[in-house]
Structure formats: structure tokens, C-alpha cells
Amino acid sequence: MSRVARRVSDKRVLKLIRAYLQAGVMENGLVSPSEEGTPQGGPLSPLLSNLLLDDLDRELERRGHRFCRYADDCNIYVRTERAGQRVMESVTRFLTKRLRLKVNASKSAVGRPKDRKFLGFRFTWGKSAKRAIAPKALHRFKERVRELTGRSRGRSVADVVKHLTSYLNGWGGYFGFCQTPSVLEELDGWIRRRLRMLLWQQWQTWRNRKRMLVFLGVPERRAAEAAACSRGPWAMATHPALQEAMGLKFFDHLGLLQLRSMMRT
């Protein structure tokens, strides 16, 4: 509270914050007293953590370090691994002794920027480092897209694209800050393949598949050959006949958002 009082002079606000900190926590229907800290996920936690960790920012600036912090996630950039170990020890000591905080040892490490993630991003390795999407973020993205385009959902492809575009709009608005357009282009192609696979599964019969391919502009003979192909749906999604029938214009007409178009510099 003394740290809060350095920034806030209104006694009514200070009284409200103190009351919030002392209100206790409800667990399994029972209220237990709050002895220290703030409830995880509480609206006051980000504000108070930034007030406290502002001291860390000032300490790192005083030492001349290059760093980036968002809430309780912080990366400090140094030239060598030896310097990283030294800074890691001194910063941990500052956090535990001066600020009386606990450092999560399992999430803290010294490593190359290409191997560490920060807010879903990482840096590529080379003379000109670029912002790239972290592998875990890409994995979560693909898992969500698989869920949205799953066969068992039993919806029309237009409805799938509608929900998918809503997700892509939010995801691309954040990760469009990356500097690796090839990754976004690869994801766009992968998404279109998922949708072609979904349509191929929905068409089901040879007759219906042939009819739909012809309707989408594929010559009848090629459509019949593709419809009779015994390859699985995922493999068929790359078949030339399906790619011709369901190319960029087809998905643009459905309103599918392209991640590559959302990339920002």
C-alpha cells in the first residue's frame, strides 16, 4: 500500500484498494482470509503488479540493459550466455530480496532468442533477426482450426467459414505483427486444404462429387476421374481437380480471410 500511495493521493481510492486486498477469497463456498498478495485473475492484480515491477524496470534501465516486460513476463537481452547467467542471478536476487517476489524457476531460463518465446513470439536466428510466431502458438492455432473445421460439426461450409473468419480476424490482428510472411502464406494454404477436405467429405458419393466438381468448372472427364479416386480426404484436398475447383477465388467468394493480408510491418 505504501507503493500505491506513492502514485495515488486520493485517500478514498487507497481505502478502496486496501478493502479489496483484505476482502478474502471464496473457495468451495467458504470465505478464507487474504494474508498476502491479490487473487489470481482479479482486476486489481495487473495494476498492482505493474506498480511493483516498475521498480524492476528502473533497475534494469539503471544497469543499461535492453529488455521488454509485459505484466510479469520479462525478457532481458545480453550478448553472451555467461552474461545471461550473471544477469539471471542478479535479477533473481533483486526480485526476491528487494521486491519480495517469488521467481518461477520452471519458466525462467537463459537461452538464445530463437529458442525463447515472449507473448507468443520468438526471434529468428541470423544477421537480421525477425519476429516470428512461436511454435506453441502455431500449434494452438492449428488445434483450434482443426476444431472449427472438424467433420463432426455437421454444418455447412459457409457457416464454418463464418466462424473460422471470426477466429482468424482476432488471431491475425495479433500475430500479423510477425515478420515472416511465408509462415502466414503456409497457414493460409493449410486452411484452404482443411476446407477442401471438409467439402470432399460432405459430398460423400461418387455421383455427388463429380456433379459438384463439374458445377465448379472442372471438365467432366477430369471430374469423373477425381471422384473415382480412392485416396483419402486429406490427400484428395491437394488433387489438381479440387485445387482448380476450390482455389483462391472460391474461398474469397465465401468470405474466407487470408492471414497474409493482415500482416503489418
PDB file of C-alpha atoms in Angstrom:
ATOM      1  CA  MET A   1       0.000   0.000   0.000  1.00  0.00           C
ATOM      2  CA  SER A   2       2.925   2.342   0.589  1.00  0.00           C
ATOM      3  CA  ARG A   3       3.978   1.823  -3.012  1.00  0.00           C
ATOM      4  CA  VAL A   4       0.447   2.564  -4.223  1.00  0.00           C
ATOM      5  CA  ALA A   5       0.371   5.717  -2.106  1.00  0.00           C
ATOM      6  CA  ARG A   6       3.433   6.996  -3.982  1.00  0.00           C
ATOM      7  CA  ARG A   7       1.317   7.174  -7.122  1.00  0.00           C
ATOM      8  CA  VAL A   8      -2.204   7.707  -5.751  1.00  0.00           C
ATOM      9  CA  SER A   9      -3.008  10.625  -3.462  1.00  0.00           C
ATOM     10  CA  ASP A  10      -6.783  10.161  -3.234  1.00  0.00           C
ATOM     11  CA  LYS A  11      -7.435   8.574   0.173  1.00  0.00           C
ATOM     12  CA  ARG A  12     -10.787   7.189  -0.980  1.00  0.00           C
ATOM     13  CA  VAL A  13      -9.070   5.178  -3.718  1.00  0.00           C
ATOM     14  CA  LEU A  14      -6.429   3.941  -1.268  1.00  0.00           C
ATOM     15  CA  LYS A  15      -9.151   2.866   1.151  1.00  0.00           C
ATOM     16  CA  LEU A  16     -10.980   1.006  -1.612  1.00  0.00           C
ATOM     17  CA  ILE A  17      -7.825  -0.832  -2.716  1.00  0.00           C
ATOM     18  CA  ARG A  18      -6.989  -1.822   0.855  1.00  0.00           C
ATOM     19  CA  ALA A  19     -10.523  -3.124   1.379  1.00  0.00           C
ATOM     20  CA  TYR A  20     -10.243  -5.167  -1.804  1.00  0.00           C
ATOM     21  CA  LEU A  21      -6.954  -6.700  -0.659  1.00  0.00           C
ATOM     22  CA  GLN A  22      -8.422  -7.637   2.713  1.00  0.00           C
ATOM     23  CA  ALA A  23     -11.786  -8.915   1.422  1.00  0.00           C
ATOM     24  CA  GLY A  24     -10.743 -12.571   1.429  1.00  0.00           C
ATOM     25  CA  VAL A  25     -11.238 -15.308  -1.169  1.00  0.00           C
ATOM     26  CA  MET A  26     -14.186 -17.678  -1.604  1.00  0.00           C
ATOM     27  CA  GLU A  27     -13.183 -21.306  -2.091  1.00  0.00           C
ATOM     28  CA  ASN A  28     -15.789 -24.098  -2.293  1.00  0.00           C
ATOM     29  CA  GLY A  29     -18.429 -21.803  -0.842  1.00  0.00           C
ATOM     30  CA  LEU A  30     -16.299 -20.748   2.126  1.00  0.00           C
ATOM     31  CA  VAL A  31     -14.527 -17.415   2.567  1.00  0.00           C
ATOM     32  CA  SER A  32     -10.897 -17.627   3.650  1.00  0.00           C
ATOM     33  CA  PRO A  33      -8.894 -14.578   4.708  1.00  0.00           C
ATOM     34  CA  SER A  34      -6.332 -12.925   2.426  1.00  0.00           C
ATOM     35  CA  GLU A  35      -2.947 -12.842   4.107  1.00  0.00           C
ATOM     36  CA  GLU A  36      -0.798 -11.654   1.214  1.00  0.00           C
ATOM     37  CA  GLY A  37      -0.939 -10.798  -2.462  1.00  0.00           C
ATOM     38  CA  THR A  38      -4.011 -10.414  -4.667  1.00  0.00           C
ATOM     39  CA  PRO A  39      -6.398 -13.083  -6.022  1.00  0.00           C
ATOM     40  CA  GLN A  40      -5.131 -14.588  -9.265  1.00  0.00           C
ATOM     41  CA  GLY A  41      -7.109 -13.231 -12.193  1.00  0.00           C
ATOM     42  CA  GLY A  42      -8.513 -10.359 -10.172  1.00  0.00           C
ATOM     43  CA  PRO A  43      -8.911  -6.984 -11.932  1.00  0.00           C
ATOM     44  CA  LEU A  44      -6.599  -5.287  -9.429  1.00  0.00           C
ATOM     45  CA  SER A  45      -3.702  -7.716  -9.925  1.00  0.00           C
ATOM     46  CA  PRO A  46      -2.313  -6.280 -13.221  1.00  0.00           C
ATOM     47  CA  LEU A  47      -2.386  -2.740 -11.841  1.00  0.00           C
ATOM     48  CA  LEU A  48      -0.607  -3.601  -8.607  1.00  0.00           C
ATOM     49  CA  SER A  49       1.944  -5.863 -10.320  1.00  0.00           C
ATOM     50  CA  ASN A  50       2.885  -3.057 -12.705  1.00  0.00           C
ATOM     51  CA  LEU A  51       3.265  -0.631  -9.808  1.00  0.00           C
ATOM     52  CA  LEU A  52       5.589  -3.072  -8.102  1.00  0.00           C
ATOM     53  CA  LEU A  53       7.539  -4.180 -11.165  1.00  0.00           C
ATOM     54  CA  ASP A  54       8.109  -0.589 -12.207  1.00  0.00           C
ATOM     55  CA  ASP A  55      10.999  -0.790  -9.729  1.00  0.00           C
ATOM     56  CA  LEU A  56      12.417  -3.657 -11.804  1.00  0.00           C
ATOM     57  CA  ASP A  57      12.150  -1.566 -14.980  1.00  0.00           C
ATOM     58  CA  ARG A  58      14.042   1.281 -13.358  1.00  0.00           C
ATOM     59  CA  GLU A  59      16.715  -1.061 -12.041  1.00  0.00           C
ATOM     60  CA  LEU A  60      17.248  -2.611 -15.486  1.00  0.00           C
ATOM     61  CA  GLU A  61      17.406   0.848 -17.070  1.00  0.00           C
ATOM     62  CA  ARG A  62      19.946   1.917 -14.457  1.00  0.00           C
ATOM     63  CA  ARG A  63      22.117  -1.068 -15.384  1.00  0.00           C
ATOM     64  CA  GLY A  64      21.839  -0.245 -19.085  1.00  0.00           C
ATOM     65  CA  HIS A  65      20.107  -3.498 -20.079  1.00  0.00           C
ATOM     66  CA  ARG A  66      17.928  -3.956 -23.116  1.00  0.00           C
ATOM     67  CA  PHE A  67      14.703  -5.597 -22.024  1.00  0.00           C
ATOM     68  CA  CYS A  68      10.995  -5.932 -22.686  1.00  0.00           C
ATOM     69  CA  ARG A  69       8.382  -6.551 -19.990  1.00  0.00           C
ATOM     70  CA  TYR A  70       4.637  -7.165 -20.214  1.00  0.00           C
ATOM     71  CA  ALA A  71       2.965  -7.682 -16.818  1.00  0.00           C
ATOM     72  CA  ASP A  72       5.059 -10.396 -15.091  1.00  0.00           C
ATOM     73  CA  ASP A  73       6.654 -11.691 -18.302  1.00  0.00           C
ATOM     74  CA  CYS A  74      10.063 -10.166 -18.956  1.00  0.00           C
ATOM     75  CA  ASN A  75      12.914 -10.805 -21.400  1.00  0.00           C
ATOM     76  CA  ILE A  76      16.376  -9.289 -20.904  1.00  0.00           C
ATOM     77  CA  TYR A  77      18.770  -9.312 -23.860  1.00  0.00           C
ATOM     78  CA  VAL A  78      22.549  -9.635 -23.413  1.00  0.00           C
ATOM     79  CA  ARG A  79      25.429 -10.593 -25.697  1.00  0.00           C
ATOM     80  CA  THR A  80      26.672 -13.882 -24.247  1.00  0.00           C
ATOM     81  CA  GLU A  81      25.398 -16.867 -22.304  1.00  0.00           C
ATOM     82  CA  ARG A  82      27.820 -16.074 -19.485  1.00  0.00           C
ATOM     83  CA  ALA A  83      26.395 -12.555 -19.201  1.00  0.00           C
ATOM     84  CA  GLY A  84      22.902 -14.078 -19.250  1.00  0.00           C
ATOM     85  CA  GLN A  85      23.717 -16.340 -16.293  1.00  0.00           C
ATOM     86  CA  ARG A  86      25.156 -13.419 -14.367  1.00  0.00           C
ATOM     87  CA  VAL A  87      22.140 -11.183 -15.060  1.00  0.00           C
ATOM     88  CA  MET A  88      19.762 -14.025 -14.248  1.00  0.00           C
ATOM     89  CA  GLU A  89      21.305 -14.447 -10.795  1.00  0.00           C
ATOM     90  CA  SER A  90      21.432 -10.734 -10.005  1.00  0.00           C
ATOM     91  CA  VAL A  91      17.866 -10.032 -11.197  1.00  0.00           C
ATOM     92  CA  THR A  92      16.528 -13.040  -9.307  1.00  0.00           C
ATOM     93  CA  ARG A  93      18.269 -11.733  -6.202  1.00  0.00           C
ATOM     94  CA  PHE A  94      16.754  -8.264  -6.748  1.00  0.00           C
ATOM     95  CA  LEU A  95      13.258  -9.682  -7.156  1.00  0.00           C
ATOM     96  CA  THR A  96      13.417 -11.933  -4.113  1.00  0.00           C
ATOM     97  CA  LYS A  97      15.340  -9.678  -1.713  1.00  0.00           C
ATOM     98  CA  ARG A  98      14.239  -6.180  -2.702  1.00  0.00           C
ATOM     99  CA  LEU A  99      10.717  -6.765  -4.044  1.00  0.00           C
ATOM    100  CA  ARG A 100       9.991  -9.933  -2.033  1.00  0.00           C
ATOM    101  CA  LEU A 101       8.640 -11.791  -5.033  1.00  0.00           C
ATOM    102  CA  LYS A 102       8.896 -15.460  -5.981  1.00  0.00           C
ATOM    103  CA  VAL A 103      10.577 -16.236  -9.293  1.00  0.00           C
ATOM    104  CA  ASN A 104       9.084 -19.138 -11.243  1.00  0.00           C
ATOM    105  CA  ALA A 105      12.199 -21.236 -11.830  1.00  0.00           C
ATOM    106  CA  SER A 106      10.449 -23.600 -14.270  1.00  0.00           C
ATOM    107  CA  LYS A 107       9.613 -20.733 -16.644  1.00  0.00           C
ATOM    108  CA  SER A 108      12.868 -18.795 -16.228  1.00  0.00           C
ATOM    109  CA  ALA A 109      15.949 -19.650 -18.254  1.00  0.00           C
ATOM    110  CA  VAL A 110      18.950 -18.336 -20.153  1.00  0.00           C
ATOM    111  CA  GLY A 111      18.791 -19.119 -23.864  1.00  0.00           C
ATOM    112  CA  ARG A 112      19.109 -17.816 -27.381  1.00  0.00           C
ATOM    113  CA  PRO A 113      16.250 -15.576 -28.569  1.00  0.00           C
ATOM    114  CA  LYS A 114      15.305 -18.131 -31.235  1.00  0.00           C
ATOM    115  CA  ASP A 115      14.679 -20.721 -28.516  1.00  0.00           C
ATOM    116  CA  ARG A 116      12.720 -18.497 -26.135  1.00  0.00           C
ATOM    117  CA  LYS A 117       9.203 -17.188 -26.624  1.00  0.00           C
ATOM    118  CA  PHE A 118       7.697 -13.905 -25.491  1.00  0.00           C
ATOM    119  CA  LEU A 119       3.959 -13.198 -25.745  1.00  0.00           C
ATOM    120  CA  GLY A 120       3.626 -15.819 -28.465  1.00  0.00           C
ATOM    121  CA  PHE A 121       6.600 -14.585 -30.499  1.00  0.00           C
ATOM    122  CA  ARG A 122      10.250 -15.516 -30.904  1.00  0.00           C
ATOM    123  CA  PHE A 123      13.203 -14.136 -32.893  1.00  0.00           C
ATOM    124  CA  THR A 124      14.744 -15.835 -35.911  1.00  0.00           C
ATOM    125  CA  TRP A 125      18.480 -16.559 -35.961  1.00  0.00           C
ATOM    126  CA  GLY A 126      20.784 -14.668 -38.315  1.00  0.00           C
ATOM    127  CA  LYS A 127      22.354 -11.300 -39.067  1.00  0.00           C
ATOM    128  CA  SER A 128      18.963  -9.593 -39.308  1.00  0.00           C
ATOM    129  CA  ALA A 129      16.722 -11.070 -36.625  1.00  0.00           C
ATOM    130  CA  LYS A 130      12.998 -11.076 -37.377  1.00  0.00           C
ATOM    131  CA  ARG A 131       9.898 -11.507 -35.268  1.00  0.00           C
ATOM    132  CA  ALA A 132       8.411 -14.960 -35.810  1.00  0.00           C
ATOM    133  CA  ILE A 133       5.474 -16.812 -34.296  1.00  0.00           C
ATOM    134  CA  ALA A 134       6.458 -19.204 -31.516  1.00  0.00           C
ATOM    135  CA  PRO A 135       5.929 -22.947 -32.194  1.00  0.00           C
ATOM    136  CA  LYS A 136       3.471 -23.338 -29.304  1.00  0.00           C
ATOM    137  CA  ALA A 137       1.333 -20.502 -30.653  1.00  0.00           C
ATOM    138  CA  LEU A 138       1.274 -22.167 -34.087  1.00  0.00           C
ATOM    139  CA  HIS A 139       0.326 -25.496 -32.517  1.00  0.00           C
ATOM    140  CA  ARG A 140      -2.573 -23.927 -30.585  1.00  0.00           C
ATOM    141  CA  PHE A 141      -3.707 -22.164 -33.756  1.00  0.00           C
ATOM    142  CA  LYS A 142      -3.827 -25.385 -35.748  1.00  0.00           C
ATOM    143  CA  GLU A 143      -5.639 -27.209 -32.968  1.00  0.00           C
ATOM    144  CA  ARG A 144      -8.328 -24.525 -32.934  1.00  0.00           C
ATOM    145  CA  VAL A 145      -8.687 -24.551 -36.727  1.00  0.00           C
ATOM    146  CA  ARG A 146      -8.994 -28.356 -36.682  1.00  0.00           C
ATOM    147  CA  GLU A 147     -11.774 -27.977 -34.132  1.00  0.00           C
ATOM    148  CA  LEU A 148     -13.592 -25.372 -36.231  1.00  0.00           C
ATOM    149  CA  THR A 149     -13.284 -27.390 -39.448  1.00  0.00           C
ATOM    150  CA  GLY A 150     -13.964 -30.818 -37.981  1.00  0.00           C
ATOM    151  CA  ARG A 151     -16.270 -33.122 -39.912  1.00  0.00           C
ATOM    152  CA  SER A 152     -18.392 -33.953 -36.858  1.00  0.00           C
ATOM    153  CA  ARG A 153     -19.641 -30.386 -36.511  1.00  0.00           C
ATOM    154  CA  GLY A 154     -22.310 -31.069 -39.160  1.00  0.00           C
ATOM    155  CA  ARG A 155     -22.520 -27.520 -40.533  1.00  0.00           C
ATOM    156  CA  SER A 156     -22.430 -26.006 -43.991  1.00  0.00           C
ATOM    157  CA  VAL A 157     -19.062 -24.818 -45.262  1.00  0.00           C
ATOM    158  CA  ALA A 158     -20.403 -21.233 -45.358  1.00  0.00           C
ATOM    159  CA  ASP A 159     -21.197 -21.449 -41.643  1.00  0.00           C
ATOM    160  CA  VAL A 160     -17.766 -22.976 -40.933  1.00  0.00           C
ATOM    161  CA  VAL A 161     -16.039 -20.174 -42.858  1.00  0.00           C
ATOM    162  CA  LYS A 162     -18.065 -17.583 -40.949  1.00  0.00           C
ATOM    163  CA  HIS A 163     -16.893 -18.868 -37.549  1.00  0.00           C
ATOM    164  CA  LEU A 164     -13.391 -19.547 -38.848  1.00  0.00           C
ATOM    165  CA  THR A 165     -13.051 -16.000 -40.205  1.00  0.00           C
ATOM    166  CA  SER A 166     -14.084 -14.587 -36.848  1.00  0.00           C
ATOM    167  CA  TYR A 167     -11.244 -16.505 -35.191  1.00  0.00           C
ATOM    168  CA  LEU A 168      -8.745 -15.646 -37.935  1.00  0.00           C
ATOM    169  CA  ASN A 169      -9.597 -11.963 -37.636  1.00  0.00           C
ATOM    170  CA  GLY A 170      -8.608 -11.896 -33.963  1.00  0.00           C
ATOM    171  CA  TRP A 171      -5.586 -14.170 -34.349  1.00  0.00           C
ATOM    172  CA  GLY A 172      -4.281 -12.339 -37.401  1.00  0.00           C
ATOM    173  CA  GLY A 173      -4.826  -8.974 -35.754  1.00  0.00           C
ATOM    174  CA  TYR A 174      -2.335 -10.025 -33.075  1.00  0.00           C
ATOM    175  CA  PHE A 175       0.145 -12.255 -34.907  1.00  0.00           C
ATOM    176  CA  GLY A 176       0.108 -10.117 -38.058  1.00  0.00           C
ATOM    177  CA  PHE A 177       2.888  -8.257 -36.259  1.00  0.00           C
ATOM    178  CA  CYS A 178       5.284 -11.062 -37.265  1.00  0.00           C
ATOM    179  CA  GLN A 179       7.918 -10.547 -39.968  1.00  0.00           C
ATOM    180  CA  THR A 180       7.683 -13.986 -41.609  1.00  0.00           C
ATOM    181  CA  PRO A 181       5.111 -13.766 -44.431  1.00  0.00           C
ATOM    182  CA  SER A 182       5.978 -17.265 -45.669  1.00  0.00           C
ATOM    183  CA  VAL A 183       4.597 -18.738 -42.430  1.00  0.00           C
ATOM    184  CA  LEU A 184       1.286 -16.922 -42.864  1.00  0.00           C
ATOM    185  CA  GLU A 185       1.083 -17.985 -46.512  1.00  0.00           C
ATOM    186  CA  GLU A 186       1.714 -21.588 -45.477  1.00  0.00           C
ATOM    187  CA  LEU A 187      -1.075 -21.360 -42.885  1.00  0.00           C
ATOM    188  CA  ASP A 188      -3.455 -19.883 -45.482  1.00  0.00           C
ATOM    189  CA  GLY A 189      -2.756 -22.822 -47.786  1.00  0.00           C
ATOM    190  CA  TRP A 190      -3.193 -25.301 -44.939  1.00  0.00           C
ATOM    191  CA  ILE A 191      -6.573 -23.769 -44.013  1.00  0.00           C
ATOM    192  CA  ARG A 192      -7.821 -23.986 -47.603  1.00  0.00           C
ATOM    193  CA  ARG A 193      -6.738 -27.617 -47.695  1.00  0.00           C
ATOM    194  CA  ARG A 194      -8.705 -28.270 -44.493  1.00  0.00           C
ATOM    195  CA  LEU A 195     -11.811 -26.747 -46.076  1.00  0.00           C
ATOM    196  CA  ARG A 196     -11.412 -28.704 -49.330  1.00  0.00           C
ATOM    197  CA  MET A 197     -11.112 -31.865 -47.253  1.00  0.00           C
ATOM    198  CA  LEU A 198     -14.276 -30.941 -45.357  1.00  0.00           C
ATOM    199  CA  LEU A 199     -16.253 -30.384 -48.573  1.00  0.00           C
ATOM    200  CA  TRP A 200     -14.962 -33.630 -50.091  1.00  0.00           C
ATOM    201  CA  GLN A 201     -16.188 -35.493 -47.027  1.00  0.00           C
ATOM    202  CA  GLN A 202     -19.573 -33.774 -47.148  1.00  0.00           C
ATOM    203  CA  TRP A 203     -20.114 -34.614 -50.823  1.00  0.00           C
ATOM    204  CA  GLN A 204     -19.719 -38.311 -49.919  1.00  0.00           C
ATOM    205  CA  THR A 205     -20.802 -40.193 -53.077  1.00  0.00           C
ATOM    206  CA  TRP A 206     -19.056 -40.533 -56.452  1.00  0.00           C
ATOM    207  CA  ARG A 207     -22.050 -39.052 -58.255  1.00  0.00           C
ATOM    208  CA  ASN A 208     -22.323 -36.044 -55.984  1.00  0.00           C
ATOM    209  CA  ARG A 209     -18.569 -35.378 -56.046  1.00  0.00           C
ATOM    210  CA  LYS A 210     -18.485 -35.471 -59.825  1.00  0.00           C
ATOM    211  CA  ARG A 211     -21.532 -33.219 -60.077  1.00  0.00           C
ATOM    212  CA  MET A 212     -20.085 -30.604 -57.720  1.00  0.00           C
ATOM    213  CA  LEU A 213     -16.687 -30.557 -59.448  1.00  0.00           C
ATOM    214  CA  VAL A 214     -18.347 -30.023 -62.816  1.00  0.00           C
ATOM    215  CA  PHE A 215     -20.506 -27.287 -61.306  1.00  0.00           C
ATOM    216  CA  LEU A 216     -17.338 -25.575 -60.066  1.00  0.00           C
ATOM    217  CA  GLY A 217     -15.800 -25.569 -63.545  1.00  0.00           C
ATOM    218  CA  VAL A 218     -13.820 -28.824 -63.790  1.00  0.00           C
ATOM    219  CA  PRO A 219     -14.167 -30.660 -67.142  1.00  0.00           C
ATOM    220  CA  GLU A 220     -16.468 -33.664 -66.842  1.00  0.00           C
ATOM    221  CA  ARG A 221     -13.832 -36.303 -67.608  1.00  0.00           C
ATOM    222  CA  ARG A 222     -11.368 -34.927 -65.055  1.00  0.00           C
ATOM    223  CA  ALA A 223     -14.171 -34.564 -62.540  1.00  0.00           C
ATOM    224  CA  ALA A 224     -15.148 -38.226 -63.008  1.00  0.00           C
ATOM    225  CA  GLU A 225     -11.543 -39.366 -62.587  1.00  0.00           C
ATOM    226  CA  ALA A 226     -11.136 -37.329 -59.405  1.00  0.00           C
ATOM    227  CA  ALA A 227     -14.463 -38.567 -57.994  1.00  0.00           C
ATOM    228  CA  ALA A 228     -13.378 -42.162 -58.578  1.00  0.00           C
ATOM    229  CA  CYS A 229     -10.009 -41.690 -56.887  1.00  0.00           C
ATOM    230  CA  SER A 230      -9.533 -43.898 -53.817  1.00  0.00           C
ATOM    231  CA  ARG A 231      -7.213 -41.536 -51.929  1.00  0.00           C
ATOM    232  CA  GLY A 232      -8.309 -40.310 -48.512  1.00  0.00           C
ATOM    233  CA  PRO A 233      -9.960 -36.892 -47.972  1.00  0.00           C
ATOM    234  CA  TRP A 234      -6.784 -35.196 -46.709  1.00  0.00           C
ATOM    235  CA  ALA A 235      -4.753 -36.428 -49.695  1.00  0.00           C
ATOM    236  CA  MET A 236      -7.562 -35.558 -52.117  1.00  0.00           C
ATOM    237  CA  ALA A 237      -7.538 -31.970 -50.827  1.00  0.00           C
ATOM    238  CA  THR A 238      -4.351 -31.431 -52.857  1.00  0.00           C
ATOM    239  CA  HIS A 239      -5.683 -33.106 -56.010  1.00  0.00           C
ATOM    240  CA  PRO A 240      -5.335 -30.783 -59.055  1.00  0.00           C
ATOM    241  CA  ALA A 241      -9.054 -31.052 -59.828  1.00  0.00           C
ATOM    242  CA  LEU A 242     -10.032 -29.944 -56.323  1.00  0.00           C
ATOM    243  CA  GLN A 243      -7.487 -27.149 -56.314  1.00  0.00           C
ATOM    244  CA  GLU A 244      -8.843 -25.940 -59.644  1.00  0.00           C
ATOM    245  CA  ALA A 245     -12.439 -26.079 -58.408  1.00  0.00           C
ATOM    246  CA  MET A 246     -11.732 -24.563 -54.993  1.00  0.00           C
ATOM    247  CA  GLY A 247      -8.971 -22.045 -55.464  1.00  0.00           C
ATOM    248  CA  LEU A 248      -8.479 -18.566 -54.061  1.00  0.00           C
ATOM    249  CA  LYS A 249     -11.490 -17.071 -55.864  1.00  0.00           C
ATOM    250  CA  PHE A 250     -13.753 -19.787 -54.486  1.00  0.00           C
ATOM    251  CA  PHE A 251     -12.775 -19.080 -50.878  1.00  0.00           C
ATOM    252  CA  ASP A 252     -12.741 -15.316 -51.431  1.00  0.00           C
ATOM    253  CA  HIS A 253     -16.359 -15.639 -52.555  1.00  0.00           C
ATOM    254  CA  LEU A 254     -17.145 -17.482 -49.309  1.00  0.00           C
ATOM    255  CA  GLY A 255     -15.548 -14.617 -47.371  1.00  0.00           C
ATOM    256  CA  LEU A 256     -12.544 -16.537 -46.019  1.00  0.00           C
ATOM    257  CA  LEU A 257      -9.997 -14.175 -44.516  1.00  0.00           C
ATOM    258  CA  GLN A 258      -6.356 -14.523 -45.597  1.00  0.00           C
ATOM    259  CA  LEU A 259      -3.801 -14.170 -42.824  1.00  0.00           C
ATOM    260  CA  ARG A 260      -1.138 -12.921 -45.241  1.00  0.00           C
ATOM    261  CA  SER A 261      -3.261  -9.858 -45.984  1.00  0.00           C
ATOM    262  CA  MET A 262      -3.292  -8.951 -42.276  1.00  0.00           C
ATOM    263  CA  MET A 263       0.473  -8.779 -41.899  1.00  0.00           C
ATOM    264  CA  ARG A 264       1.727  -5.438 -40.583  1.00  0.00           C
ATOM    265  CA  THR A 265       5.232  -4.010 -40.816  1.00  0.00           C
TER     266      THR A 265
END
